[in-house]
Every structure is written in C-alpha cells, then in structure tokens.
Coordinates of C-alpha atoms in Angstrom, one line a residue:
X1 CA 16.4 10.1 -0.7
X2 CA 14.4 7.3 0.4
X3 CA 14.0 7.8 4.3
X4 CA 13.1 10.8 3.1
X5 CA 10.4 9.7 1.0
X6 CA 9.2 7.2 3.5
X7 CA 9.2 9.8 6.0
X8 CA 7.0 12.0 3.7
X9 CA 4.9 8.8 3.1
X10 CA 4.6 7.5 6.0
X11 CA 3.9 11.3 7.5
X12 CA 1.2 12.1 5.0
X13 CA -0.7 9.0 5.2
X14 CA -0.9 9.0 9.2
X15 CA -1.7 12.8 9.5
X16 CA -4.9 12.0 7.1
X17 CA -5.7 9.1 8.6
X18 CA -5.7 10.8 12.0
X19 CA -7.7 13.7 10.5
X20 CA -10.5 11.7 8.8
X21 CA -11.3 9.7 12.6
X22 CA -11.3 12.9 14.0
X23 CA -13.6 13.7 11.9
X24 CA -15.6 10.0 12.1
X25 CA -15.4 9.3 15.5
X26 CA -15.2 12.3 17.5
X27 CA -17.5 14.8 15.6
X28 CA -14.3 17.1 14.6
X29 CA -15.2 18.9 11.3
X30 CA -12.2 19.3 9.3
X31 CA -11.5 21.3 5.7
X32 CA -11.8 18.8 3.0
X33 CA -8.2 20.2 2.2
X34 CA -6.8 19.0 5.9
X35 CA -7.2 15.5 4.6
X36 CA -6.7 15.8 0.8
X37 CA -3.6 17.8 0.8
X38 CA -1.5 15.3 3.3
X39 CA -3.0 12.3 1.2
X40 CA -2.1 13.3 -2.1
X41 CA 1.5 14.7 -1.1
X42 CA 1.9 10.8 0.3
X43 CA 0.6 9.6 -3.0
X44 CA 2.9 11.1 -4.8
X45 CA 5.8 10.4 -2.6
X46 CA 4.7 6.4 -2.5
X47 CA 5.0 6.2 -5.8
X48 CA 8.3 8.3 -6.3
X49 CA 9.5 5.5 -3.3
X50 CA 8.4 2.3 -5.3
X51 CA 10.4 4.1 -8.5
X52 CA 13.3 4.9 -6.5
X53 CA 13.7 1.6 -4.5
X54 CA 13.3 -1.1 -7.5
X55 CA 15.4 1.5 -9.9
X56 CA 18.3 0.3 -7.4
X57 CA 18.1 -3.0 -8.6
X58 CA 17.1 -1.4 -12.2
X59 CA 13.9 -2.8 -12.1
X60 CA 15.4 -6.9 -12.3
X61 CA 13.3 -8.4 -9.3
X62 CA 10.0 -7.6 -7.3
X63 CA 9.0 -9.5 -4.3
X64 CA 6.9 -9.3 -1.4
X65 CA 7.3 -6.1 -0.3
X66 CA 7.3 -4.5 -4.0
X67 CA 4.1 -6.3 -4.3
X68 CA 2.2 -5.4 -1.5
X69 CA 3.6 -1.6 -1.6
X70 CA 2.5 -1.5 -5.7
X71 CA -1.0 -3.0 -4.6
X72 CA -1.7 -0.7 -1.9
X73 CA -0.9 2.5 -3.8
X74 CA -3.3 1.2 -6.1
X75 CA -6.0 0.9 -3.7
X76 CA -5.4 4.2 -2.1
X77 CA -5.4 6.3 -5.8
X78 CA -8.5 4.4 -6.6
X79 CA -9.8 5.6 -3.1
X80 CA -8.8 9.2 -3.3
X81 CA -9.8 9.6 -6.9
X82 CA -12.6 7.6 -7.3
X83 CA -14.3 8.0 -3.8
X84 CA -13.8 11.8 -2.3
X85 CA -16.8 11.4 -1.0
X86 CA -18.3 11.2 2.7
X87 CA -19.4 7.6 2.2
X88 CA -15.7 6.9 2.1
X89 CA -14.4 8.1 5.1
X90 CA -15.0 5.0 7.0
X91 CA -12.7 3.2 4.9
X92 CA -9.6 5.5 4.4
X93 CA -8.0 5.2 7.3
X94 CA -7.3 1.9 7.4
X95 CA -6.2 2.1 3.6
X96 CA -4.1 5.0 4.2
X97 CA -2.3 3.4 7.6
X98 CA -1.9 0.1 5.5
X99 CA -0.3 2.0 2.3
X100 CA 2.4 3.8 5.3
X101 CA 3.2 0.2 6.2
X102 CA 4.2 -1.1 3.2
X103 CA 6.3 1.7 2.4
X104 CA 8.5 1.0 5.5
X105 CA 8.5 -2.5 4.8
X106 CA 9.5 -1.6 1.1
X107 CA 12.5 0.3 2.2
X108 CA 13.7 -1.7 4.5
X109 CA 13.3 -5.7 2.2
X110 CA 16.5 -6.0 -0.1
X111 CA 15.7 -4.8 -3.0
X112 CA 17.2 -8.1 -4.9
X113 CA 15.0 -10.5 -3.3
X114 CA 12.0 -11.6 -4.9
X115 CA 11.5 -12.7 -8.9
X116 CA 13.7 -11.9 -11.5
X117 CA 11.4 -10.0 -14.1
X118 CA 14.9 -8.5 -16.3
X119 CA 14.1 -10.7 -19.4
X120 CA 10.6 -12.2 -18.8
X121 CA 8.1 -9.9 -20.0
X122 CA 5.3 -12.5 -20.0
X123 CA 6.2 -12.5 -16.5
X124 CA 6.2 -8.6 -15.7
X125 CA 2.7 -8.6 -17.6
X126 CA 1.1 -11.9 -16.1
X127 CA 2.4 -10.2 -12.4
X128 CA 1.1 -6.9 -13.3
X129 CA -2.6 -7.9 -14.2
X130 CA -2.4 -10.3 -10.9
X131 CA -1.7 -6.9 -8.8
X132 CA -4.3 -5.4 -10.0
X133 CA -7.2 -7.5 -9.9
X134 CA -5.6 -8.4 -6.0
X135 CA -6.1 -4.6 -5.8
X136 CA -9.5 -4.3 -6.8
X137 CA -10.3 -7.6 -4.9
X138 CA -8.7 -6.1 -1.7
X139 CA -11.2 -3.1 -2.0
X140 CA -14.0 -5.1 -2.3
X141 CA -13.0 -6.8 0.4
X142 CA -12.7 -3.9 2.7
X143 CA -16.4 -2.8 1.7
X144 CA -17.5 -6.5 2.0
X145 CA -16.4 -6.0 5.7
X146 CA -17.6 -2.3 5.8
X147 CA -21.4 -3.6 4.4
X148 CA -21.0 -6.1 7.6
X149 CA -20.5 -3.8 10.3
X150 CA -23.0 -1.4 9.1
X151 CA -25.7 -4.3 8.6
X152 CA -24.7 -5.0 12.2
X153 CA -24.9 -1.6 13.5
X154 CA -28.6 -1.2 12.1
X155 CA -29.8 -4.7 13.6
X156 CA -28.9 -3.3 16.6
X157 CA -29.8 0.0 16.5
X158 CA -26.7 1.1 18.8
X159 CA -24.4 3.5 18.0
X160 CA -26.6 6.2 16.5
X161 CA -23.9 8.6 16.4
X162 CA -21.8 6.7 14.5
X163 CA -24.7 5.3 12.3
X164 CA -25.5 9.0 10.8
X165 CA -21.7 9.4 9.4
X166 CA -21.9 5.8 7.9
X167 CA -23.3 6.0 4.0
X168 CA -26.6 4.3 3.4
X169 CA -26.2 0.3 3.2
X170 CA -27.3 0.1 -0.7
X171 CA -24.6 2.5 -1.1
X172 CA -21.4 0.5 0.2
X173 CA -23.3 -2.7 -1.2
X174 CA -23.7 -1.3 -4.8
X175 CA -19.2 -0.1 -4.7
X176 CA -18.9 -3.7 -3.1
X177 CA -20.6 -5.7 -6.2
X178 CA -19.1 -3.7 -8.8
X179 CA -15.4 -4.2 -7.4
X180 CA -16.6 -7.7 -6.6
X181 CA -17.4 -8.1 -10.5
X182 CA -14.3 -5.5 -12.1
X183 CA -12.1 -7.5 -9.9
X184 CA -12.9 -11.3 -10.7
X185 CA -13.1 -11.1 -14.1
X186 CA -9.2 -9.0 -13.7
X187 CA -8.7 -12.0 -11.7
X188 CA -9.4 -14.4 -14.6
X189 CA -7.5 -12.6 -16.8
X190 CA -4.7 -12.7 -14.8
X191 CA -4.9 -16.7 -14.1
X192 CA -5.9 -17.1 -17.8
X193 CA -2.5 -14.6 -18.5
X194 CA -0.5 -17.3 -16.8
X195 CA -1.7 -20.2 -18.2
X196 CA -1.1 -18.6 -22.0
X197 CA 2.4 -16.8 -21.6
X198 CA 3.9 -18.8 -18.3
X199 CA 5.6 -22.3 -19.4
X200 CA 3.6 -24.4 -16.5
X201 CA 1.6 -22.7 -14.0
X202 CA 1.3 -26.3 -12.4
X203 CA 5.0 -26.3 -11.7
X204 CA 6.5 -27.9 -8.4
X205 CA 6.8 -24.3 -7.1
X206 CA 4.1 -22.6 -8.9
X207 CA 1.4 -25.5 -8.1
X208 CA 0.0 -23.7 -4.8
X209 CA 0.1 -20.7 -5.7
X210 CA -2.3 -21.6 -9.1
X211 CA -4.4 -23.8 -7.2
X212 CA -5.2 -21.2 -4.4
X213 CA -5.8 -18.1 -6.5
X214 CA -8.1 -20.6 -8.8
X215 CA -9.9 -21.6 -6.3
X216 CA -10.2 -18.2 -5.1
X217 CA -11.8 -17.0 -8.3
X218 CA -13.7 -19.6 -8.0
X219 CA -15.2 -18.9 -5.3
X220 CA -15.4 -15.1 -6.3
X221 CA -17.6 -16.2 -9.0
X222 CA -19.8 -18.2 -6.8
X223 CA -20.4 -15.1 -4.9
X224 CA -21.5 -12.9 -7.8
X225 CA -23.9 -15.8 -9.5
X226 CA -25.4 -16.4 -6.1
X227 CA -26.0 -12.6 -5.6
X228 CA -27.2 -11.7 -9.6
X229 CA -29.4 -14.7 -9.7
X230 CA -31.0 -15.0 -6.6
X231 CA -30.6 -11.6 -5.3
X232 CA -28.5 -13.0 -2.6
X233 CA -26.3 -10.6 -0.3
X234 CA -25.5 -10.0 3.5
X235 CA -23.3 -12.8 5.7
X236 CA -22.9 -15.8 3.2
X237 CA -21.2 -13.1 0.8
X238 CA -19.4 -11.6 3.2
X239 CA -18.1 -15.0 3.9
X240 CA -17.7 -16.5 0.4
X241 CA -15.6 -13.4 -0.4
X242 CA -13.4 -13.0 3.0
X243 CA -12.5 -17.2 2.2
X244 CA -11.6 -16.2 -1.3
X245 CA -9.5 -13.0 -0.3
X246 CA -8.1 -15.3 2.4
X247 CA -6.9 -17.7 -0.1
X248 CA -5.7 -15.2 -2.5
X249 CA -3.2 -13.5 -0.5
X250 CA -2.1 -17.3 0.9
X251 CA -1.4 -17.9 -2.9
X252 CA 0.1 -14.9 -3.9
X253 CA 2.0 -13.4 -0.9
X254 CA 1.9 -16.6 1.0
X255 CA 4.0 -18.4 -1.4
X256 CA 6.2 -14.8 -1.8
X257 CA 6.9 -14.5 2.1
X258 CA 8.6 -18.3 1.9
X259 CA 10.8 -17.6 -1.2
X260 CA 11.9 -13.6 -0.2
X261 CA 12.3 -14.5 3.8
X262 CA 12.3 -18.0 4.1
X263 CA 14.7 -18.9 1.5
X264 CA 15.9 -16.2 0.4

C-alpha cells in the first residue's frame, strides 16, 4: 500500500508540475483541470502516505523525514487552496516536485527513528505549532525569492516573454509580507510553546536547536519592523529572511538529520 501511494504521489505531483512549466515557459495552454486534477489526487495520496507510514510505528516517533513530508504537504494545500490563481504558477512547481521528494524519502527513513512523541503530548503540540509556522515561513520564503527574480527581471527588462506570465510585483510582495507576519508570530508561539510545556529548551541537546530558531525569529521580526516602519523592502529583506530561513532549517532539521542518520 505504500509504494503504491508514493507512486500515486510522486506521479501526481510531477505530471502537474510538468504541466504548469508547459504552460509557464513554453506558452502551452493547458485546462485548469490538467493541473488541478493530478495535484489534488497527490494531495490526497500524501497525506493517506504520512497516515499510513507513522501508523506503522502507531504514531510513537516522527523524525526528519516525517517532518519535512508533514511540512510540505502543508505548503502545497495552502498553495492549491489558497492560491489557484495565475500569479501562482511560478511557484508550484517547485513546491509540488519538493512535496514528491519527501514522500520518497518518507517511505524509504525507518519509521522508528526520530523522537518518541507516545506519551509527551507537550511535545506532539510544541512540534506541531513549530511545523507549521516552518511551513508558513517556507512559503514566504519561496515568494521572498520569487519577489527577487521578478524585481530582477524588470531592472533588466529581458525576458519579456516570461515577464507577462509573472503576477505584478505588489502582488507576490503583498502574499510575501502577510506569510512573513502569520508565520513569525506562529514562530513565536512555537518557541514560546517550548519554553512553557518543554522541561529545558536550553538542554545539552536541545541548546542549538533553541538558540538557532530564536535567532531566526529574531531576525524575522527585524525584517517586518524594518519593512512596516520604514517602508523598507527589496534585497536587504530578501536577505534578512533567506539568513533566518537558513538558520531555521539548520535548527530544526539540522539538529534532526544528526540524531535520525547520524546516530541513529
């Protein structure tokens, strides 16, 4: 059942994918339907996946492969529900293709790696609010980049072709802001989760990981006072927020890939 679902996944994710650069790069108008239908059957399959593969360990641990494969379904539903619009298309694929990798990688990590989450409830929940503000974060991210390489594109005035089936700049910098915002203060619930329900989120192998991701709100926050008070936006956000996604995923997943692979 699960090669089968990660064959489904991994199917349905590249065939849209595929479809919506067609449709990008190479003028190649497609039904809305063409790229929908294969999406949302993934979806759906990437979640029945996650289900099936931790219900093998009855939901005890989650690691790094759990992690990333939970966060990335998140991203995609948030981009196939929120954004089925035009202005999107630019960013799909490479959420889509991502979401297809961590399935395999999901399916193929033992399952009984990673934290044990069995009886720790302040655990599940403190991990749970850190995946989804990591979520959000990563699609901010991804427009943060996006809101780059248009600004680029319209400096130079190259690419013209490419330029009229990009949305307008205020557009992708408007999404960018708000997941910038919804996603740091997610963040700071998260951290704040930790430090109330977690016995010492300065412990010997918990001090990294809470000194990165603080630092990385941080950071985050720096970004959207500079921009709301001064009006600030373009490279310097770009960069404040690629550092503080940079040092997110070091704490998080960094500190995850030593304990699941390195140690085991």
């Amino acid at each position: 059942m699960l090669f089968i679902l990660l064959l489904i996944s991994v199917v349905g994710y590249s065939a849209s994918a595929f479809i919506i650069l067609q449709t990008v790069f190479n003028g190649k108008e497609h039904k809305p339907a063409s790229q929908i239908i294969p999406a949302g059957i993934a979806i759906i399959a990437h979640g029945w996946l996650i289900v099936q593969q931790l219900a093998v360990d009855d939901f005890d641990h989650i690691n790094l492969s759990s992690s990333l494969s939970m966060v990335a379904l998140f991203v995609t539903v948030t981009s196939f529900i929120r954004f089925q619009r035009f202005s999107n298309l630019f960013l799909k694929p490479i959420i889509y293709l991502f979401s297809a990798l961590t399935c395999v990688l999901l399916v193929f990590t033992p399952v009984h790696l990673g934290a044990d989450i069995s009886s720790k409830h302040a655990l599940f929940i403190h991990i749970a609010l850190s995946l989804i503000a990591y979520g959000i974060l990563a699609l901010a991210t991804l427009y943060a980049i996006q809101t780059s390489y248009l600004s680029r594109i319209l400096k130079r005035r190259k690419n013209h072709s490419l330029l009229n089936k990009l949305p307008p700049l205020m557009t992708i910098e408007r999404n960018f802001f708000n997941l910038l915002a919804l996603g740091t203060v997610a963040l700071f619930v998260a951290l704040g989760s930790g430090f109330l329900f977690l016995e010492d989120m300065f412990a010997q192998n918990q001090a990294h990981k809470t000194i990165l991701t603080s630092l990385a709100a941080i950071i985050y926050l720096i970004a959207l006072v500079l921009h709301r008070v001064s009006g600030l936006r373009g490279r310097l956000i770009v960069l404040l927020t690629l550092t503080a996604s940079t040092l997110l995923t070091l704490g998080y997943f960094g500190s995850r890939f030593v304990k699941d692979f390195l140690i085991g």
